[in-house]
Short mmCIF file of C-alpha atoms in Angstrom, two decimals:
data_model
loop_
_atom_site.label_atom_id
_atom_site.label_comp_id
_atom_site.label_asym_id
_atom_site.label_seq_id
_atom_site.Cartn_x
_atom_site.Cartn_y
_atom_site.Cartn_z
CA MET X 390 -10.19 14.94 -18.66
CA ALA X 391 -9.44 18.40 -18.54
CA GLN X 392 -6.21 19.74 -17.47
CA TRP X 393 -6.84 21.77 -14.21
CA TYR X 394 -3.82 20.45 -12.51
CA SER X 395 -1.84 23.64 -10.80
CA SER X 396 0.98 25.11 -13.01
CA VAL X 397 3.44 26.09 -9.56
CA LYS X 398 5.38 22.20 -10.23
CA PRO X 399 7.36 21.34 -6.95
CA THR X 400 10.23 19.88 -6.62
CA PRO X 401 10.70 16.56 -6.57
CA MET X 402 11.73 15.05 -3.52
CA LEU X 403 13.42 11.27 -3.77
CA LYS X 404 13.12 11.51 -7.57
CA ALA X 405 16.29 8.67 -8.01
CA GLU X 406 15.30 6.50 -5.22
CA LEU X 407 11.36 6.57 -5.34
CA ASP X 408 9.37 4.36 -7.73
CA ILE X 409 5.01 5.05 -8.15
CA VAL X 410 3.43 2.03 -8.30
CA ILE X 411 -0.17 1.50 -9.79
CA PRO X 412 -2.47 -1.30 -10.25
CA THR X 413 -4.92 -0.97 -13.47
CA ILE X 414 -6.87 -2.55 -16.36
CA ARG X 415 -8.28 0.77 -17.80
CA ASN X 416 -6.64 3.96 -19.78
CA LEU X 417 -4.92 6.31 -16.72
CA ASP X 418 -6.28 9.77 -17.63
CA PHE X 419 -6.33 10.11 -13.70
CA LEU X 420 -2.46 10.31 -13.98
CA GLU X 421 -2.28 14.27 -15.73
CA MET X 422 -3.88 15.72 -12.71
CA TRP X 423 -1.08 14.51 -10.39
CA ARG X 424 1.79 15.46 -13.82
CA PRO X 425 2.90 18.31 -11.90
CA PHE X 426 3.91 15.78 -8.76
CA PHE X 427 4.62 12.71 -10.76
CA GLU X 428 6.17 12.90 -13.66
CA LYS X 429 9.63 13.53 -12.55
CA TYR X 430 9.28 9.71 -11.08
CA HIS X 431 9.97 6.43 -12.34
CA LEU X 432 6.10 4.60 -13.31
CA ILE X 433 5.71 1.12 -12.67
CA ILE X 434 2.44 0.21 -13.90
CA VAL X 435 0.81 -3.67 -13.44
CA GLN X 436 -1.58 -4.27 -16.24
CA ASP X 437 -4.05 -7.14 -14.55
CA GLY X 438 -6.34 -9.12 -16.62
CA ASP X 439 -6.62 -9.55 -20.78
CA PRO X 440 -2.75 -8.17 -21.73
CA SER X 441 -4.42 -8.25 -25.09
CA LYS X 442 -5.68 -4.91 -24.04
CA ASP X 443 -4.17 -1.66 -25.08
CA ILE X 444 -3.56 0.87 -21.58
CA LYS X 445 -3.51 4.10 -22.35
CA ILE X 446 -0.86 6.52 -20.84
CA PRO X 447 0.29 10.12 -20.91
CA GLU X 448 2.72 10.79 -22.76
CA GLY X 449 5.71 12.66 -21.04
CA PHE X 450 5.54 10.57 -18.39
CA ASP X 451 8.41 8.39 -17.98
CA TYR X 452 6.51 4.30 -16.96
CA GLU X 453 7.20 0.51 -16.91
CA LEU X 454 4.17 -1.88 -18.51
CA TYR X 455 3.60 -5.20 -17.32
CA ASN X 456 0.62 -7.76 -17.70
CA ARG X 457 -0.10 -11.16 -17.24
CA ASP X 458 2.29 -12.29 -19.62
CA ASP X 459 5.48 -11.01 -18.63
CA ILE X 460 4.55 -11.57 -15.14
CA ASN X 461 4.57 -15.47 -17.01
CA ARG X 462 7.32 -15.15 -18.83
CA ILE X 463 9.22 -13.29 -15.30
CA LEU X 464 8.39 -15.37 -13.23
CA GLY X 465 7.82 -18.84 -14.81
CA PRO X 466 6.45 -21.37 -12.58
CA LYS X 467 6.68 -18.70 -9.66
CA ALA X 468 4.02 -16.37 -11.04
CA SER X 469 1.45 -18.76 -9.04
CA CYS X 470 2.34 -16.38 -6.13
CA ILE X 471 0.33 -12.68 -7.42
CA SER X 472 -3.13 -12.44 -7.86
CA PHE X 473 -5.09 -11.97 -11.20
CA LYS X 474 -7.60 -10.28 -11.70
CA ASP X 475 -7.52 -8.97 -8.76
CA SER X 476 -5.81 -5.37 -7.60
CA ALA X 477 -3.13 -7.39 -5.55
CA CYS X 478 -1.31 -8.06 -8.47
CA ARG X 479 -0.02 -4.25 -7.57
CA CYS X 480 2.90 -6.45 -6.01
CA PHE X 481 4.88 -7.65 -8.53
CA GLY X 482 5.80 -3.96 -8.67
CA TYR X 483 7.02 -3.67 -5.71
CA MET X 484 9.37 -6.93 -7.07
CA VAL X 485 10.50 -5.56 -10.16
CA SER X 486 11.24 -2.24 -9.08
CA LYS X 487 14.93 -1.24 -7.99
CA LYS X 488 14.48 1.69 -5.09
CA LYS X 489 14.68 2.76 -2.42
CA TYR X 490 11.14 3.58 -1.62
CA ILE X 491 7.72 2.62 -3.68
CA TYR X 492 4.58 4.75 -3.53
CA THR X 493 1.07 3.05 -4.91
CA ILE X 494 -1.98 3.59 -5.34
CA ASP X 495 -5.20 3.42 -7.31
CA ASP X 496 -6.69 4.64 -10.99
CA ASP X 497 -9.58 6.39 -8.99
CA CYS X 498 -7.53 8.13 -6.53
CA PHE X 499 -7.64 12.63 -7.19
CA VAL X 500 -5.86 15.20 -6.45
CA ALA X 501 -7.71 16.30 -2.53
CA LYS X 502 -7.69 19.44 -1.53
CA ASP X 503 -7.25 20.80 2.27
CA PRO X 504 -9.83 22.58 4.20
CA SER X 505 -7.40 25.86 2.52
CA GLY X 506 -8.11 24.72 -0.86
CA LYS X 507 -4.40 24.10 -1.60
CA GLU X 508 -4.44 20.80 -3.31
CA ILE X 509 -2.72 18.28 -1.67
CA ASN X 510 1.06 16.49 -2.69
CA ALA X 511 -0.12 13.41 -1.76
CA LEU X 512 3.61 11.84 -2.18
CA GLU X 513 5.65 15.11 0.03
CA GLN X 514 3.76 14.23 2.53
CA HIS X 515 4.77 10.62 2.71
CA ILE X 516 8.27 11.35 1.53
CA LYS X 517 8.63 13.55 4.64
CA ASN X 518 6.78 10.90 6.31
CA LEU X 519 8.92 7.72 6.19
CA LEU X 520 11.94 10.94 6.32
CA SER X 521 11.24 11.77 10.05
CA PRO X 522 11.36 8.84 13.13
CA SER X 523 7.99 6.93 14.27
CA ILE X 524 7.65 6.52 17.61
CA PRO X 525 5.92 3.36 17.79
CA HIS X 526 6.79 2.46 22.12
CA PHE X 527 5.34 5.39 23.67
CA PHE X 528 2.26 7.28 22.23
CA ASN X 529 2.60 11.31 21.75
CA THR X 530 -0.53 13.59 22.59
CA LEU X 531 0.63 15.63 20.23
CA TYR X 532 0.54 12.58 17.83
CA ASP X 533 3.37 13.41 15.21
CA PRO X 534 6.21 15.09 17.40
CA PHE X 535 8.66 15.38 14.54
CA ARG X 536 5.89 17.36 12.34
CA ASP X 537 6.59 21.47 11.63
CA GLY X 538 5.34 23.44 15.02
CA ALA X 539 5.02 20.48 17.16
CA ASP X 540 7.04 18.16 19.35
CA PHE X 541 7.02 16.50 22.56
CA VAL X 542 4.41 16.50 24.93
CA ARG X 543 5.36 17.39 28.88
CA GLY X 544 6.08 13.31 30.58
CA TYR X 545 7.74 11.80 27.75
CA PRO X 546 10.95 9.77 28.26
CA PHE X 547 13.95 11.25 26.91
CA SER X 548 15.24 7.96 26.23
CA MET X 549 13.29 6.92 23.80
CA ARG X 550 12.83 11.32 21.82
CA GLU X 551 14.84 9.47 18.70
CA GLY X 552 12.40 7.37 18.22
CA ALA X 553 12.94 4.39 15.68
CA THR X 554 13.35 3.69 11.69
CA THR X 555 9.86 4.65 9.75
CA ALA X 556 8.62 1.25 7.72
CA VAL X 557 5.35 2.59 6.43
CA SER X 558 3.30 5.63 5.63
CA HIS X 559 -0.54 4.99 5.52
CA GLY X 560 -2.01 7.85 3.91
CA LEU X 561 -5.86 8.74 3.74
CA TRP X 562 -8.71 9.31 1.84
CA LEU X 563 -12.11 12.17 1.50
CA ASN X 564 -15.36 11.29 -0.44
CA ILE X 565 -15.37 7.55 -0.69
CA PRO X 566 -14.96 6.21 2.12
CA ASP X 567 -12.63 2.35 2.27
CA TYR X 568 -15.07 0.46 3.57
CA ASP X 569 -16.75 -2.69 4.03
CA ALA X 570 -19.74 -3.92 1.73
CA PRO X 571 -21.84 -4.21 4.44
CA THR X 572 -20.59 -0.75 6.30
CA GLN X 573 -21.90 -0.22 2.88
CA LEU X 574 -24.68 -0.80 1.98
CA VAL X 575 -26.05 0.09 5.44
CA LYS X 576 -24.50 4.21 4.52
CA PRO X 577 -24.81 3.80 0.81
CA LEU X 578 -24.58 8.24 0.52
CA GLU X 579 -22.24 8.54 3.09
CA ARG X 580 -19.12 11.20 1.81
CA ASN X 581 -15.88 12.42 4.03
CA SER X 582 -16.30 16.04 2.07
CA ARG X 583 -16.28 19.00 1.52
CA LYS X 584 -20.15 18.90 0.66
CA PHE X 585 -19.85 17.97 4.88
CA ASP X 586 -17.92 20.80 6.23
CA LEU X 587 -14.63 18.98 5.27
CA SER X 588 -12.95 21.43 7.80
CA LEU X 589 -14.68 18.55 10.29
CA ARG X 590 -13.55 15.78 8.48
CA TYR X 591 -9.67 16.63 7.44
CA VAL X 592 -7.96 15.49 10.26
CA ASP X 593 -4.54 17.80 10.33
CA ALA X 594 -2.66 14.69 11.87
CA VAL X 595 -0.30 12.26 11.32
CA MET X 596 0.77 9.19 14.24
CA THR X 597 2.53 6.09 15.15
CA ILE X 598 0.55 3.03 15.45
CA PRO X 599 1.31 1.52 18.51
CA LYS X 600 3.59 -0.92 19.42
CA GLY X 601 1.88 -4.44 19.54
CA THR X 602 -1.66 -3.18 17.83
CA LEU X 603 -2.79 -4.22 14.04
CA PHE X 604 -4.62 -2.12 11.52
CA PRO X 605 -6.81 -2.19 8.63
CA MET X 606 -4.16 -0.92 5.99
CA CYS X 607 -5.63 0.41 2.70
CA GLY X 608 -3.55 -0.07 -0.58
CA MET X 609 -4.76 2.62 -2.50
CA ASN X 610 -1.69 5.81 -1.05
CA LEU X 611 0.65 3.99 1.02
CA ALA X 612 3.93 4.44 0.88
CA PHE X 613 7.53 2.80 2.00
CA ASP X 614 10.41 1.92 2.23
CA ARG X 615 11.40 -1.12 -0.21
CA GLU X 616 14.56 -2.17 0.76
CA LEU X 617 13.50 -2.38 4.77
CA ILE X 618 9.55 -3.86 4.44
CA GLY X 619 8.73 -4.80 1.19
CA PRO X 620 9.76 -8.19 0.91
CA ALA X 621 7.32 -8.57 4.15
CA MET X 622 4.46 -6.35 1.54
CA TYR X 623 2.84 -9.22 -0.02
CA PHE X 624 -0.88 -8.97 -1.24
CA GLY X 625 -1.87 -12.00 -1.12
CA LEU X 626 -3.16 -14.68 -3.01
CA MET X 627 -6.64 -12.89 -3.79
CA GLY X 628 -8.95 -12.84 -6.94
CA ASP X 629 -9.13 -14.96 -10.06
CA GLY X 630 -9.17 -18.53 -8.69
CA GLN X 631 -9.77 -17.84 -5.25
CA PRO X 632 -12.03 -17.66 -1.62
CA ILE X 633 -11.90 -14.58 -0.70
CA GLY X 634 -11.26 -11.07 -1.89
CA ARG X 635 -10.79 -6.88 -1.33
CA TYR X 636 -8.28 -8.33 1.77
CA ASP X 637 -4.73 -8.04 0.16
CA ASP X 638 -4.17 -4.83 1.57
CA MET X 639 -4.45 -5.58 5.45
CA TRP X 640 -3.37 -9.13 4.58
CA ALA X 641 -0.33 -7.26 4.43
CA GLY X 642 -0.47 -4.59 6.90
CA TRP X 643 -1.20 -7.93 9.63
CA CYS X 644 1.76 -8.93 8.13
CA VAL X 645 4.06 -6.37 8.01
CA LYS X 646 2.82 -4.52 11.27
CA VAL X 647 3.48 -8.12 13.04
CA ILE X 648 7.14 -7.85 11.69
CA CYS X 649 7.18 -4.27 11.72
CA ASP X 650 6.65 -4.27 15.97
CA HIS X 651 9.71 -7.36 15.46
CA MET X 652 12.56 -5.60 13.71
CA GLY X 653 11.16 -2.37 16.67
CA TRP X 654 10.24 0.11 12.93
CA GLY X 655 7.28 2.26 12.60
CA VAL X 656 4.07 2.78 10.86
CA LYS X 657 2.74 5.98 10.32
CA THR X 658 -1.17 7.13 9.32
CA GLY X 659 -2.94 9.51 9.03
CA LEU X 660 -2.11 12.50 6.67
CA PRO X 661 -1.86 12.65 3.17
CA TYR X 662 -5.02 11.97 2.25
CA ILE X 663 -5.67 11.58 -1.99
CA TRP X 664 -9.84 12.18 -2.83
CA HIS X 665 -11.26 8.55 -3.60
CA SER X 666 -13.03 9.17 -6.54
CA LYS X 667 -15.36 6.62 -7.10
CA ALA X 668 -17.63 3.50 -5.12
CA SER X 669 -17.53 0.64 -5.43
CA ASN X 670 -20.08 -2.05 -5.88
CA PRO X 671 -20.81 -3.08 -2.57
CA PHE X 672 -23.20 -6.58 -3.28
CA MET X 673 -20.26 -7.26 -5.89
CA ASN X 674 -18.23 -6.95 -2.81
CA LEU X 675 -19.23 -8.38 0.05
CA LYS X 676 -19.19 -12.01 -2.39
CA LYS X 677 -15.84 -10.97 -2.59
CA GLU X 678 -15.69 -10.27 1.19
CA TYR X 679 -18.18 -13.04 2.12
CA ASN X 680 -15.63 -15.50 4.07
CA GLY X 681 -12.68 -12.84 4.28
CA ILE X 682 -15.12 -11.06 7.33
CA PHE X 683 -16.21 -14.57 8.76
CA TRP X 684 -12.51 -15.16 8.46
CA GLN X 685 -10.92 -12.05 9.88
CA GLU X 686 -12.52 -13.08 13.59
CA GLU X 687 -9.77 -15.85 13.85
CA ALA X 688 -7.24 -14.33 11.78
CA ILE X 689 -6.83 -11.29 13.85
CA PRO X 690 -6.07 -13.12 16.86
CA PHE X 691 -4.11 -15.30 15.44
CA PHE X 692 -1.34 -12.06 13.38
CA GLN X 693 -2.54 -10.31 17.87
CA SER X 694 -0.39 -13.95 19.41
CA VAL X 695 1.90 -14.27 17.41
CA THR X 696 6.14 -13.63 19.04
CA LEU X 697 8.09 -14.47 16.17
CA PRO X 698 11.80 -15.52 17.74
CA LYS X 699 14.78 -13.62 18.26
CA GLU X 700 16.68 -15.71 15.14
CA CYS X 701 14.23 -14.13 12.41
CA THR X 702 16.73 -11.25 12.28
CA SER X 703 15.76 -10.12 8.77
CA VAL X 704 12.14 -9.67 7.37
CA GLN X 705 12.25 -12.05 4.79
CA GLN X 706 13.27 -15.21 7.83
CA CYS X 707 10.82 -12.55 10.07
CA TYR X 708 7.76 -13.71 6.73
CA LEU X 709 9.23 -17.44 6.67
CA GLU X 710 8.66 -17.92 10.14
CA LEU X 711 5.28 -16.05 9.27
CA ALA X 712 4.21 -18.29 6.14
CA ASN X 713 5.00 -21.49 8.70
CA LEU X 714 2.80 -20.10 11.59
CA VAL X 715 -0.05 -19.12 8.96
CA LYS X 716 0.34 -22.60 7.73
CA GLU X 717 0.08 -25.00 11.19
CA LYS X 718 -2.45 -22.43 13.18
CA LEU X 719 -4.65 -20.74 9.81
CA GLY X 720 -4.40 -24.07 7.95
CA LYS X 721 -6.99 -25.20 10.43
CA LEU X 722 -9.29 -22.38 9.85
CA ASP X 723 -9.46 -23.00 6.37
CA PRO X 724 -7.96 -25.36 3.57
CA TYR X 725 -6.94 -21.91 1.69
CA PHE X 726 -5.01 -20.77 4.37
CA ILE X 727 -2.32 -23.83 3.32
CA LYS X 728 -2.16 -22.15 0.65
CA LEU X 729 -1.53 -19.13 0.94
CA ALA X 730 1.30 -19.81 3.23
CA THR X 731 2.47 -21.44 -0.02
CA GLY X 732 1.51 -18.50 -1.86
CA MET X 733 4.01 -15.94 1.08
CA VAL X 734 6.47 -18.81 0.38
CA THR X 735 6.73 -18.36 -2.89
CA TRP X 736 6.37 -14.61 -3.05
CA ILE X 737 10.01 -14.57 -0.83
CA GLU X 738 11.58 -17.66 -3.09
CA ALA X 739 10.87 -14.79 -5.96
CA TRP X 740 11.92 -11.83 -4.63
CA GLU X 741 15.51 -13.60 -3.45
CA GLU X 742 15.40 -14.63 -7.13
CA LEU X 743 14.92 -11.39 -9.26
CA ASN X 744 17.02 -8.65 -6.52
CA SER X 745 19.96 -11.28 -7.45
CA THR X 746 22.24 -10.47 -10.34
CA GLU X 747 20.38 -13.00 -12.17
CA GLY X 748 17.65 -11.24 -11.43
CA THR X 749 18.12 -8.46 -12.23
CA GLU X 750 20.38 -9.15 -15.41
CA ALA X 751 16.38 -10.73 -17.02
CA LYS X 752 13.69 -7.47 -15.15
CA ALA X 753 16.57 -5.53 -17.58
CA LYS X 754 14.76 -6.70 -20.60
CA ALA X 755 11.53 -6.20 -19.51
CA PRO X 756 9.31 -4.32 -21.41
CA LYS X 757 10.08 -0.30 -20.92
CA GLY X 758 7.81 2.47 -21.69
CA LYS X 759 7.01 4.63 -24.87
CA ASN X 760 7.26 7.58 -23.25
CA ASP X 761 11.30 6.95 -21.26
#
């Protein structure tokens, strides 16, 4: 891959406090274009599919590479909660990380440019989003009042201007939109790109998703505070052997948003953009999404109606309570949700074990990258 990236390298923010998690089934040549932005950070690569396949990573990156054999070895029977042959496997990377923050990106996401032609440092913008407060309890019509050049508008309560802690930064995409299969089929040529006047498609804004409002979270350009909300970032049971796919990130988003609302934390969406380089096959996507398209019409009202008890004071407690409710309420919709609820409980058990002292020692024996 041509090294067309800029020779001007930014100063890395939170270098010692952030891991980049990448799920993949292929060689990671795309990292070359991200080199000026990623090379000072530690990468956690989760290889999906055939564990005997050799994944090539460009020289100079500090990384750990985990495949299915590693997942089974480290988690034992609890490896059943990690999806196979689906990008949902990325959440294993969240579990083994020891950093405060996580940025996750797909391997078909390239460096985007803003309307002026300047390359966008997506990671830097995510960090800025996470390090500044959110405003989930009262909407500001100038969007994020903590950005340079913005502020609270007239009528915004002074008592609420300190904002809330930001748990999640949800980025967007140029070129290929993140559409479901039916929309892909109806709009096969639609692009969010310069060809159609990027200045009309690029929205220079970050906003907090209001409390009580769900959103369709996309995992291809996402950052979050692992210490804060990490135990809830479970991407569910998807892919091989499951009756549903392509709902992994959305499931996590619904759970995360309900818990953030309960805990008083904020979720931001908007900048930064990445360049989504290729569209997946809409017919294959429809096969994966088919059940989800129907089930989401029941699942979303379920999440909208959930009220977590005040006794739930930690993310783990909230998540286990959600798992019980999923089993009780959505289990009537399809037996899959009973299996998913069990996976949610297993996920928390595995998270607790792997992040204990013993778990830290186990991770110390994990395979390391060749370039670290």
